[in-house]
Tab-separated table of C-alpha atoms in Angstrom:
chain	number	residue	atom	x	y	z
A	222	MET	CA	-10.229	-21.472	6.711
A	223	GLU	CA	-12.017	-22.647	3.686
A	224	LYS	CA	-15.695	-22.611	4.802
A	225	GLU	CA	-18.441	-23.038	2.181
A	226	LEU	CA	-20.101	-19.660	1.635
A	227	TYR	CA	-23.049	-18.420	-0.234
A	228	ILE	CA	-21.901	-16.365	-3.199
A	229	SER	CA	-24.688	-14.506	-5.180
A	230	THR	CA	-24.879	-15.432	-8.784
A	231	ASN	CA	-26.614	-12.025	-9.537
A	232	THR	CA	-25.051	-10.925	-12.732
A	233	ALA	CA	-25.771	-8.125	-15.243
A	234	SER	CA	-27.927	-9.465	-18.037
A	235	GLY	CA	-27.496	-6.606	-20.309
A	236	PRO	CA	-24.038	-5.970	-22.027
A	237	ASN	CA	-24.918	-2.427	-22.523
A	238	SER	CA	-25.146	-1.652	-18.915
A	239	VAL	CA	-21.854	-3.417	-18.210
A	240	THR	CA	-20.266	-1.056	-21.170
A	241	ARG	CA	-21.912	1.937	-19.669
A	242	THR	CA	-20.717	1.615	-16.129
A	243	GLU	CA	-17.333	-0.324	-16.290
A	244	PRO	CA	-15.531	2.746	-17.652
A	245	PHE	CA	-16.789	5.212	-15.117
A	246	VAL	CA	-15.557	2.874	-12.307
A	247	LYS	CA	-12.210	2.584	-13.888
A	248	ILE	CA	-12.082	6.318	-14.154
A	249	ILE	CA	-13.016	6.647	-10.376
A	250	ALA	CA	-10.189	4.140	-9.415
A	251	LEU	CA	-7.655	5.722	-11.895
A	252	VAL	CA	-8.194	9.278	-10.094
A	253	ALA	CA	-8.193	7.916	-6.671
A	254	THR	CA	-5.141	5.881	-6.931
A	255	LEU	CA	-3.155	9.187	-7.889
A	256	GLY	CA	-2.894	9.002	-4.030
A	257	GLY	CA	-0.988	5.707	-4.603
A	258	LEU	CA	1.187	7.287	-7.316
A	259	LEU	CA	2.170	10.140	-4.704
A	260	PHE	CA	2.519	7.578	-1.888
A	261	GLY	CA	5.091	5.619	-4.302
A	262	TYR	CA	6.960	8.694	-5.549
A	263	ASP	CA	7.414	10.359	-2.189
A	264	THR	CA	8.630	7.125	-0.612
A	265	GLY	CA	10.877	6.304	-3.703
A	266	VAL	CA	12.379	9.613	-4.448
A	267	VAL	CA	14.309	9.701	-1.187
A	268	SER	CA	16.566	6.865	-2.392
A	269	GLY	CA	18.185	8.927	-4.855
A	270	ALA	CA	17.968	12.276	-3.165
A	271	LEU	CA	19.855	10.820	-0.156
A	272	LEU	CA	23.071	10.512	-2.340
A	273	PHE	CA	23.009	14.506	-2.789
A	274	MET	CA	21.313	15.167	0.557
A	275	ARG	CA	24.179	13.673	2.515
A	276	ASP	CA	26.563	16.329	1.744
A	277	ASP	CA	24.193	19.425	1.336
A	278	LEU	CA	22.417	18.518	4.873
A	279	GLN	CA	25.525	16.749	6.247
A	280	LEU	CA	23.770	13.418	6.955
A	281	THR	CA	25.174	10.674	9.435
A	282	PRO	CA	24.050	7.021	9.212
A	283	PHE	CA	21.691	8.220	12.134
A	284	THR	CA	20.085	11.379	10.621
A	285	THR	CA	19.918	9.342	7.090
A	286	GLY	CA	17.629	6.931	8.730
A	287	LEU	CA	15.512	9.807	10.451
A	288	VAL	CA	15.149	11.499	7.245
A	289	THR	CA	13.881	8.461	5.649
A	290	SER	CA	11.783	7.056	8.302
A	291	SER	CA	10.039	10.409	9.445
A	292	LEU	CA	7.827	10.115	6.579
A	293	LEU	CA	6.937	6.627	7.505
A	294	PHE	CA	6.287	7.623	11.151
A	295	GLY	CA	4.094	10.490	10.124
A	296	ALA	CA	2.336	7.849	7.695
A	297	ALA	CA	1.524	5.638	10.575
A	298	PHE	CA	-0.494	8.454	12.416
A	299	GLY	CA	-1.946	9.789	9.101
A	300	ALA	CA	-3.451	6.315	8.714
A	301	LEU	CA	-4.994	6.413	12.137
A	302	LEU	CA	-6.495	9.885	11.673
A	303	ALA	CA	-7.677	9.214	8.074
A	304	GLY	CA	-9.224	5.750	9.359
A	305	HIS	CA	-11.227	7.661	11.949
A	306	PHE	CA	-12.415	10.644	9.841
A	307	ALA	CA	-13.245	8.807	6.850
A	308	ASP	CA	-16.093	7.045	8.699
A	309	ALA	CA	-17.203	10.349	9.904
A	310	MET	CA	-16.600	12.643	7.055
A	311	GLY	CA	-16.720	10.350	3.768
A	312	ARG	CA	-13.876	8.772	2.194
A	313	ARG	CA	-13.802	11.128	-0.756
A	314	LYS	CA	-13.586	14.262	1.300
A	315	ILE	CA	-10.791	12.831	3.179
A	316	ILE	CA	-8.730	12.014	-0.087
A	317	ILE	CA	-9.315	15.752	-1.320
A	318	MET	CA	-7.957	16.982	1.972
A	319	LEU	CA	-4.866	14.466	1.755
A	320	ALA	CA	-4.060	15.921	-1.880
A	321	PHE	CA	-3.742	19.404	-0.243
A	322	ILE	CA	-1.550	18.044	2.411
A	323	PHE	CA	0.769	16.333	-0.224
A	324	ALA	CA	1.334	19.473	-1.993
A	325	LEU	CA	2.282	21.316	1.124
A	326	GLY	CA	4.595	18.596	2.302
A	327	ALA	CA	6.234	18.482	-1.081
A	328	VAL	CA	6.942	22.212	-1.249
A	329	GLY	CA	8.091	22.105	2.549
A	330	SER	CA	10.704	19.263	1.981
A	331	ALA	CA	11.973	20.744	-1.313
A	332	PHE	CA	12.994	24.061	0.369
A	333	ALA	CA	14.114	22.657	3.758
A	334	PRO	CA	17.143	24.480	4.815
A	335	ASP	CA	18.368	22.042	7.325
A	336	VAL	CA	17.935	18.498	8.721
A	337	VAL	CA	15.346	19.541	11.403
A	338	SER	CA	13.207	21.362	8.719
A	339	MET	CA	13.545	18.232	6.305
A	340	ILE	CA	12.357	15.723	9.098
A	341	VAL	CA	9.398	17.981	9.949
A	342	SER	CA	8.300	18.390	6.514
A	343	ARG	CA	8.542	14.773	5.726
A	344	LEU	CA	6.698	14.099	8.825
A	345	PHE	CA	3.800	16.223	7.619
A	346	LEU	CA	4.114	14.616	4.213
A	347	GLY	CA	4.066	11.272	5.750
A	348	ILE	CA	0.241	12.191	7.088
A	349	ALA	CA	-0.730	12.389	3.621
A	350	VAL	CA	0.974	9.140	2.450
A	351	GLY	CA	-0.493	7.006	5.466
A	352	GLY	CA	-3.816	8.574	5.006
A	353	ALA	CA	-3.936	7.812	1.372
A	354	ALA	CA	-2.690	4.146	2.085
A	355	ALA	CA	-5.653	3.812	4.644
A	356	THR	CA	-8.530	5.550	2.616
A	357	VAL	CA	-7.862	4.938	-0.980
A	358	PRO	CA	-8.174	1.048	-1.028
A	359	VAL	CA	-11.368	1.334	1.128
A	360	TYR	CA	-12.868	3.860	-1.134
A	361	ILE	CA	-12.291	1.804	-4.221
A	362	ALA	CA	-13.552	-1.498	-2.568
A	363	GLU	CA	-16.674	0.026	-1.415
A	364	ILE	CA	-17.311	1.541	-4.864
A	365	ALA	CA	-16.251	-1.220	-7.168
A	366	PRO	CA	-18.467	-4.284	-8.100
A	367	ALA	CA	-17.435	-7.559	-6.451
A	368	ASN	CA	-16.117	-8.989	-9.633
A	369	LYS	CA	-14.010	-6.201	-10.413
A	370	ARG	CA	-12.839	-5.341	-6.931
A	371	GLY	CA	-9.637	-7.242	-7.055
A	372	GLN	CA	-8.212	-5.776	-10.203
A	373	LEU	CA	-9.450	-2.172	-9.252
A	374	VAL	CA	-8.142	-2.078	-5.589
A	375	THR	CA	-4.865	-3.660	-6.780
A	376	LEU	CA	-4.587	-0.735	-9.205
A	377	GLN	CA	-3.388	1.121	-5.870
A	378	GLU	CA	-0.211	-0.998	-5.886
A	379	LEU	CA	0.300	-0.635	-9.477
A	380	MET	CA	0.166	3.181	-8.955
A	381	ILE	CA	2.514	2.932	-5.994
A	382	VAL	CA	5.227	1.016	-7.847
A	383	SER	CA	4.596	3.315	-10.929
A	384	GLY	CA	5.370	6.365	-8.541
A	385	GLN	CA	8.328	4.594	-7.328
A	386	LEU	CA	9.601	4.209	-10.981
A	387	LEU	CA	8.779	7.748	-11.844
A	388	ALA	CA	10.873	8.815	-8.879
A	389	TYR	CA	13.804	6.654	-9.876
A	390	VAL	CA	13.748	7.891	-13.585
A	391	SER	CA	13.326	11.509	-12.303
A	392	ASN	CA	16.359	11.138	-9.732
A	393	ALA	CA	18.580	9.711	-12.768
A	394	THR	CA	17.405	12.427	-15.236
A	395	PHE	CA	17.849	15.440	-12.702
A	396	ASN	CA	21.228	13.973	-12.039
A	397	GLU	CA	22.194	13.648	-15.621
A	398	ILE	CA	20.840	17.099	-16.614
A	399	TRP	CA	21.177	19.178	-13.616
A	400	GLY	CA	23.474	17.383	-11.528
A	401	GLY	CA	24.720	19.331	-8.494
A	402	GLU	CA	24.423	19.716	-4.670
A	403	HIS	CA	20.748	21.083	-4.814
A	404	THR	CA	19.509	18.349	-7.385
A	405	TRP	CA	17.597	16.722	-4.516
A	406	ARG	CA	15.340	19.812	-4.173
A	407	TRP	CA	14.145	19.433	-7.734
A	408	MET	CA	13.494	15.582	-7.232
A	409	LEU	CA	11.380	16.400	-4.080
A	410	ALA	CA	9.437	19.353	-5.450
A	411	ILE	CA	8.152	17.683	-8.732
A	412	SER	CA	5.538	15.614	-6.624
A	413	THR	CA	3.255	18.848	-6.212
A	414	VAL	CA	2.118	18.099	-9.873
A	415	PRO	CA	0.096	14.733	-9.350
A	416	ALA	CA	-1.024	16.225	-5.884
A	417	VAL	CA	-2.849	19.223	-7.539
A	418	LEU	CA	-4.381	16.358	-10.327
A	419	LEU	CA	-5.669	14.211	-7.326
A	420	TRP	CA	-7.261	17.410	-5.694
A	421	LEU	CA	-8.806	18.481	-8.933
A	422	GLY	CA	-10.009	15.042	-9.858
A	423	MET	CA	-11.590	13.887	-6.444
A	424	ILE	CA	-13.871	17.081	-6.634
A	425	PHE	CA	-15.936	15.245	-9.493
A	426	MET	CA	-15.870	11.893	-8.081
A	427	PRO	CA	-18.816	10.213	-6.255
A	428	GLU	CA	-18.900	9.199	-2.500
A	429	SER	CA	-18.769	5.664	-1.605
A	430	PRO	CA	-22.307	4.202	-1.694
A	431	ARG	CA	-21.832	2.252	1.693
A	432	TRP	CA	-20.845	5.371	3.264
A	433	HIS	CA	-24.113	6.941	2.033
A	434	VAL	CA	-26.131	4.261	3.319
A	435	MET	CA	-24.261	4.266	6.715
A	436	ARG	CA	-25.261	8.074	6.863
A	437	GLY	CA	-28.944	7.092	6.075
A	438	ASN	CA	-28.643	8.552	2.431
A	439	THR	CA	-30.153	5.617	0.803
A	440	GLY	CA	-31.306	7.617	-2.437
A	441	GLU	CA	-27.616	8.864	-3.117
A	442	ALA	CA	-26.269	5.507	-2.485
A	443	ARG	CA	-28.576	4.204	-5.402
A	444	LYS	CA	-27.487	7.056	-7.471
A	445	VAL	CA	-23.957	6.028	-7.143
A	446	LEU	CA	-24.629	2.480	-7.704
A	447	GLU	CA	-26.759	3.226	-10.805
A	448	LYS	CA	-23.368	4.775	-12.397
A	449	THR	CA	-21.109	2.027	-11.234
A	450	ARG	CA	-23.266	-1.125	-11.672
A	451	ALA	CA	-25.159	-3.026	-14.306
A	452	ALA	CA	-28.858	-2.152	-14.032
A	453	ASP	CA	-29.851	-5.588	-12.823
A	454	ASP	CA	-27.479	-5.386	-9.999
A	455	VAL	CA	-28.458	-2.151	-8.254
A	456	GLU	CA	-31.348	-3.120	-6.181
A	457	TRP	CA	-30.125	-6.494	-4.810
A	458	GLU	CA	-26.623	-5.052	-3.904
A	459	LEU	CA	-28.477	-1.899	-2.252
A	460	GLU	CA	-30.655	-4.343	-0.354
A	461	GLU	CA	-27.590	-6.356	0.788
A	462	ILE	CA	-25.770	-3.231	1.917
A	463	GLU	CA	-28.623	-2.022	3.701
A	464	GLU	CA	-29.222	-5.242	5.551
A	465	THR	CA	-25.649	-5.541	6.705
A	466	ILE	CA	-25.371	-1.913	7.814
A	467	GLU	CA	-28.827	-2.146	9.597
A	468	GLU	CA	-27.521	-5.200	11.343
A	469	ASN	CA	-24.326	-3.053	12.280
A	470	ARG	CA	-26.482	-0.026	13.286
A	471	GLN	CA	-28.368	-1.947	16.017
A	472	LYS	CA	-25.186	-2.733	17.623
A	473	GLY	CA	-24.266	1.092	17.606
A	474	LYS	CA	-21.695	3.253	16.013
A	475	GLY	CA	-18.398	1.618	15.300
A	476	ARG	CA	-15.922	2.518	18.308
A	477	LEU	CA	-12.472	1.101	19.406
A	478	ARG	CA	-14.076	-0.479	22.366
A	479	ASP	CA	-15.873	-2.928	20.167
A	480	LEU	CA	-12.822	-4.429	19.433
A	481	LYS	CA	-13.010	-6.224	22.621
A	482	THR	CA	-15.789	-8.426	21.010
A	483	PRO	CA	-13.717	-11.648	20.349
A	484	TRP	CA	-14.430	-12.012	16.623
A	485	LEU	CA	-14.062	-8.477	15.946
A	486	ARG	CA	-10.613	-8.467	17.639
A	487	LYS	CA	-9.682	-11.620	15.829
A	488	VAL	CA	-10.139	-9.839	12.395
A	489	PHE	CA	-8.422	-6.781	13.538
A	490	LEU	CA	-5.499	-8.795	14.518
A	491	LEU	CA	-5.543	-10.803	11.142
A	492	GLY	CA	-5.323	-7.476	9.414
A	493	ILE	CA	-2.303	-6.352	11.423
A	494	GLY	CA	-0.597	-9.619	10.712
A	495	ILE	CA	-1.261	-9.345	7.019
A	496	ALA	CA	0.018	-5.513	7.136
A	497	ALA	CA	3.230	-6.368	9.120
A	498	ILE	CA	4.389	-9.390	7.023
A	499	GLN	CA	4.434	-7.311	3.895
A	500	GLN	CA	6.973	-4.877	5.522
A	501	LEU	CA	8.860	-7.502	7.525
A	502	THR	CA	10.094	-8.791	4.195
A	503	GLY	CA	12.338	-5.622	4.165
A	504	VAL	CA	11.058	-4.597	0.717
A	505	ASN	CA	11.295	-0.949	1.485
A	506	THR	CA	15.122	-1.282	2.365
A	507	ILE	CA	15.464	-1.985	-1.231
A	508	MET	CA	13.069	0.535	-2.485
A	509	TYR	CA	14.425	3.451	-0.280
A	510	TYR	CA	18.082	2.439	0.032
A	511	ALA	CA	19.015	0.687	-3.141
A	512	PRO	CA	21.346	3.317	-4.429
A	513	THR	CA	23.021	3.360	-1.021
A	514	MET	CA	23.186	-0.458	-1.094
A	515	LEU	CA	24.708	-0.564	-4.584
A	516	THR	CA	27.421	2.178	-3.845
A	517	ALA	CA	28.257	0.024	-0.875
A	518	THR	CA	29.010	-2.887	-3.301
A	519	GLY	CA	31.273	-0.643	-5.297
A	520	LEU	CA	28.927	0.930	-8.092
A	521	SER	CA	29.469	4.787	-8.655
A	522	ASN	CA	26.594	7.051	-7.796
A	523	ASP	CA	25.500	7.263	-11.651
A	524	ALA	CA	25.660	3.657	-12.120
A	525	ALA	CA	23.641	3.007	-8.893
A	526	LEU	CA	20.963	5.573	-9.861
A	527	PHE	CA	20.676	3.980	-13.222
A	528	ALA	CA	20.506	0.496	-11.923
A	529	THR	CA	17.799	1.404	-9.503
A	530	ILE	CA	15.572	2.127	-12.525
A	531	ALA	CA	15.613	-1.658	-13.187
A	532	ASN	CA	13.908	-2.058	-9.585
A	533	GLY	CA	11.191	0.307	-10.642
A	534	VAL	CA	10.394	-1.297	-14.107
A	535	ILE	CA	10.397	-4.827	-12.536
A	536	SER	CA	8.015	-3.498	-9.784
A	537	VAL	CA	5.602	-2.116	-12.282
A	538	LEU	CA	5.696	-5.137	-14.694
A	539	MET	CA	5.440	-7.672	-11.912
A	540	THR	CA	2.345	-5.642	-10.260
A	541	LEU	CA	0.552	-5.981	-13.727
A	542	VAL	CA	1.228	-9.771	-13.607
A	543	GLY	CA	-0.132	-9.796	-10.063
A	544	ILE	CA	-3.268	-8.036	-10.856
A	545	TRP	CA	-3.921	-10.546	-13.701
A	546	MET	CA	-3.226	-13.409	-11.382
A	547	ILE	CA	-5.469	-12.333	-8.518
A	548	GLY	CA	-8.237	-12.697	-10.956
A	549	LYS	CA	-7.418	-16.223	-11.829
A	550	ILE	CA	-5.984	-18.058	-8.816
A	551	GLY	CA	-7.210	-15.870	-5.885
A	552	ARG	CA	-5.642	-14.103	-2.768
A	553	ARG	CA	-4.376	-17.006	-0.572
A	554	PRO	CA	-2.026	-18.751	-3.086
A	555	LEU	CA	-0.514	-15.448	-4.195
A	556	VAL	CA	0.161	-14.487	-0.597
A	557	LEU	CA	1.919	-17.711	-0.095
A	558	VAL	CA	3.939	-17.676	-3.197
A	559	GLY	CA	4.984	-14.170	-2.439
A	560	GLN	CA	6.135	-14.479	1.031
A	561	MET	CA	8.156	-17.822	0.400
A	562	GLY	CA	9.633	-16.450	-2.676
A	563	CYS	CA	10.697	-13.323	-1.067
A	564	THR	CA	12.395	-15.218	1.979
A	565	ALA	CA	14.169	-17.394	-0.578
A	566	CYS	CA	15.641	-14.357	-2.348
A	567	LEU	CA	16.678	-12.693	0.783
A	568	PHE	CA	18.867	-15.752	1.755
A	569	PHE	CA	20.126	-15.578	-1.837
A	570	ILE	CA	21.358	-11.890	-1.393
A	571	ALA	CA	22.644	-12.669	2.234
A	572	ALA	CA	24.740	-15.731	0.753
A	573	VAL	CA	26.324	-13.525	-2.090
A	574	CYS	CA	27.212	-10.810	0.255
A	575	PHE	CA	28.718	-13.344	2.786
A	576	PHE	CA	30.487	-15.742	0.385
A	577	MET	CA	31.731	-13.415	-2.430
A	578	PRO	CA	34.639	-10.873	-1.787
A	579	GLU	CA	33.926	-7.113	-2.247
A	580	TYR	CA	37.357	-6.640	-3.899
A	581	HIS	CA	39.449	-8.689	-6.207
A	582	VAL	CA	43.029	-9.509	-5.123
A	583	GLY	CA	44.434	-6.414	-6.821
A	584	GLY	CA	42.029	-4.093	-5.041
A	585	GLU	CA	39.532	-3.890	-8.002
A	586	VAL	CA	35.921	-3.773	-7.145
A	587	ASN	CA	34.183	-7.089	-7.648
A	588	LEU	CA	31.463	-5.955	-9.902
A	589	VAL	CA	30.208	-9.521	-10.263
A	590	ARG	CA	29.113	-9.396	-6.584
A	591	ALA	CA	27.604	-6.016	-7.209
A	592	TYR	CA	25.389	-7.395	-10.118
A	593	LEU	CA	24.474	-10.501	-8.250
A	594	VAL	CA	23.143	-8.323	-5.451
A	595	LEU	CA	21.144	-6.394	-7.914
A	596	THR	CA	19.880	-9.622	-9.514
A	597	GLY	CA	18.861	-10.811	-5.966
A	598	MET	CA	17.150	-7.464	-5.421
A	599	LEU	CA	15.122	-7.942	-8.932
A	600	MET	CA	14.134	-11.622	-8.151
A	601	PHE	CA	12.936	-10.368	-4.665
A	602	LEU	CA	11.043	-7.661	-6.525
A	603	CYS	CA	9.322	-10.094	-8.702
A	604	PHE	CA	7.769	-12.175	-5.830
A	605	GLN	CA	7.012	-8.972	-3.638
A	606	GLN	CA	5.308	-6.822	-6.116
A	607	GLY	CA	3.932	-9.647	-8.381
A	608	ALA	CA	2.187	-11.471	-5.411
A	609	LEU	CA	2.590	-10.251	-1.938
A	610	SER	CA	2.087	-6.464	-1.996
A	611	PRO	CA	-0.929	-6.304	-4.416
A	612	VAL	CA	-2.777	-8.823	-2.257
A	613	THR	CA	-1.956	-7.017	0.961
A	614	TRP	CA	-3.792	-4.061	0.036
A	615	LEU	CA	-6.739	-5.873	-1.428
A	616	LEU	CA	-7.177	-8.315	1.615
A	617	LEU	CA	-7.073	-5.252	3.993
A	618	SER	CA	-9.736	-3.407	1.996
A	619	GLU	CA	-11.946	-6.620	2.242
A	620	ILE	CA	-11.723	-8.245	5.660
A	621	PHE	CA	-13.113	-5.548	7.822
A	622	PRO	CA	-16.839	-5.157	8.753
A	623	ALA	CA	-18.464	-1.950	7.520
A	624	ARG	CA	-19.324	-0.588	10.974
A	625	LEU	CA	-15.429	-0.652	11.843
A	626	ARG	CA	-13.882	-0.574	8.380
A	627	GLY	CA	-12.321	2.902	8.705
A	628	ILE	CA	-11.041	2.400	12.252
A	629	CYS	CA	-9.750	-1.184	11.730
A	630	MET	CA	-8.041	-0.248	8.221
A	631	GLY	CA	-6.355	2.769	10.114
A	632	GLY	CA	-5.218	0.536	12.835
A	633	ALA	CA	-3.718	-2.004	10.347
A	634	VAL	CA	-2.066	0.550	8.116
A	635	PHE	CA	-0.708	2.241	11.305
A	636	ALA	CA	1.004	-1.040	12.170
A	637	LEU	CA	2.146	-1.325	8.643
A	638	TRP	CA	3.829	1.939	8.834
A	639	MET	CA	5.372	1.483	12.243
A	640	ALA	CA	6.935	-1.486	11.070
A	641	ASN	CA	8.158	0.182	7.823
A	642	PHE	CA	9.398	3.012	10.156
A	643	ALA	CA	11.385	0.785	12.378
A	644	ILE	CA	12.917	-1.281	9.506
A	645	SER	CA	13.972	1.920	7.632
A	646	MET	CA	15.278	3.500	10.653
A	647	ALA	CA	17.457	0.599	11.666
A	648	PHE	CA	18.530	-0.517	8.322
A	649	PRO	CA	21.443	2.106	7.860
A	650	ILE	CA	22.536	1.234	11.400
A	651	LEU	CA	22.425	-2.343	10.558
A	652	LEU	CA	24.182	-1.892	7.318
A	653	ALA	CA	27.104	0.021	9.009
A	654	ALA	CA	27.418	-2.451	11.820
A	655	PHE	CA	26.903	-5.858	10.049
A	656	GLY	CA	26.962	-5.237	6.354
A	657	LEU	CA	24.625	-6.179	3.609
A	658	ALA	CA	25.021	-9.993	4.557
A	659	GLY	CA	23.788	-9.597	8.165
A	660	ALA	CA	21.235	-7.266	7.498
A	661	PHE	CA	19.410	-9.488	4.652
A	662	LEU	CA	20.025	-12.670	6.910
A	663	ALA	CA	17.925	-11.136	9.691
A	664	PHE	CA	15.083	-10.358	7.144
A	665	ALA	CA	15.228	-13.845	5.901
A	666	ILE	CA	14.990	-15.411	9.262
A	667	ILE	CA	11.779	-13.205	10.003
A	668	GLY	CA	10.533	-14.324	6.497
A	669	ILE	CA	10.107	-17.815	7.700
A	670	GLY	CA	7.844	-17.003	10.639
A	671	GLY	CA	5.826	-14.732	7.944
A	672	SER	CA	5.457	-18.007	5.817
A	673	MET	CA	4.165	-19.688	8.764
A	674	PHE	CA	1.590	-17.070	9.428
A	675	VAL	CA	0.347	-17.137	5.924
A	676	LEU	CA	-0.070	-20.768	6.060
A	677	ARG	CA	-2.356	-20.841	9.230
A	678	THR	CA	-4.347	-17.718	8.856
A	679	ILE	CA	-4.888	-16.162	5.421
A	680	PRO	CA	-8.451	-16.823	4.113
A	681	GLU	CA	-9.504	-16.823	0.383
A	682	THR	CA	-12.057	-13.971	-0.278
A	683	ARG	CA	-12.217	-14.033	-4.011
A	684	GLY	CA	-15.716	-13.688	-5.480
A	685	ARG	CA	-17.387	-12.694	-2.299
A	686	SER	CA	-18.979	-9.305	-1.829
A	687	LEU	CA	-17.918	-7.195	1.272
A	688	GLU	CA	-21.079	-8.206	3.074
A	689	GLN	CA	-20.575	-11.777	2.470
A	690	ILE	CA	-17.033	-11.511	3.654
A	691	GLU	CA	-17.999	-9.968	7.019
A	692	HIS	CA	-20.535	-12.738	7.453
A	693	TYR	CA	-18.067	-15.249	6.852
A	694	PHE	CA	-15.733	-14.028	9.467
A	695	TYR	CA	-18.464	-13.776	12.019
A	696	GLU	CA	-19.231	-17.355	11.647
A	697	LEU	CA	-15.582	-18.484	11.489
A	698	TYR	CA	-14.448	-16.730	14.718
A	699	ASP	CA	-17.727	-16.525	16.617
A	700	GLY	CA	-19.040	-20.024	15.657
A	701	LYS	CA	-22.491	-18.925	14.989
A	702	PRO	CA	-24.563	-18.646	11.905
A	703	SER	CA	-24.543	-14.812	10.918
A	704	ARG	CA	-28.239	-14.900	9.994
């Protein structure tokens, strides 16, 4: 996989230009990734809300899975729709529309009178979650300089886990202050606040320069680059973007049928594989069902909600570590460390649940077992959030060719959400049938296959522009020089 590739050495010669442009790029990334914050909050808040929703909406293991996974099912199709329309309408406009859908979905789920209404509201909310997951990383990747792309795109993952931490803290806070049968409604409603902030913020953000060039608006693209690049980098990067997009334009508008082309199909399948392995670790069983699992080990509702905050804290801290490491050691080593580390932790949790008794001889709950399971979760999240998850979103934003970037990103994120949906739907049933040991052992075995996939297929993309990455994959999979 490690072919030699020309990497431009054009760099800013003036420190003043870097000082002028870098803060603006960071502001753009911060505003756009409010979509990631909403993504994290809306997927994480259900973990605590389920404890109260079970009685209020009379949930069974099956309907518990439906309520949790309905958002993920909607997210899969939201990713497909956003991927298609982002190429046609622009990344910025799609994010603005998604912010409005986030707000409507949050209000609908907070006021849901029954299970059916809750499932429909979360399906609708899922469209926004999936759309944000497909659009925000692409928007940031296209607007960020190559040397900052890794850190800025992985800010999306930081915001996702920050949103989940915010959800865990708000769950515990609402339970402590206003604990009661309707507490879950307040938990769900509060996400309207960042949705409004995202909508307002994106109104003032620029469109992607690559999308402007795709639409023939070179002048607008130059204006965006002048605001987000050092002065010496604007012309050569604009020229590189124009050359690559002109090559693609000669081949016609990107359509699904283009995936019949062998090298494009291989890149698309690589993206689906990268998306799938991130979910097949079972990470979101921990993020969505941690309180449920911890109460199953004998902890009280209050203790489980409080302990789950540790999951959020570790996720945020390790994502910061991951963002730092991406700039130091690259994408491929981090994916490998993350995948293998997660698999080892899954075996650890399964072993604890299998070999340690749930109760002492006198019938007292074995809290050592409960806290070892929590420890296993935290170790797992160190590898997942510190290595695997940040690189997943970064690679997906980088590897697809410009002409098909929206379509391919939508398809890959569709696969990610469908895997997430299937796992989240099945987990309560697996937990009821086989216990924690059997459920985590299944994910650990799948993790072995994921490690083999990483070893065989994941490339290194650090330090390359998006156009250079596109030429690299063309040469790798087609066997011909790109120029």
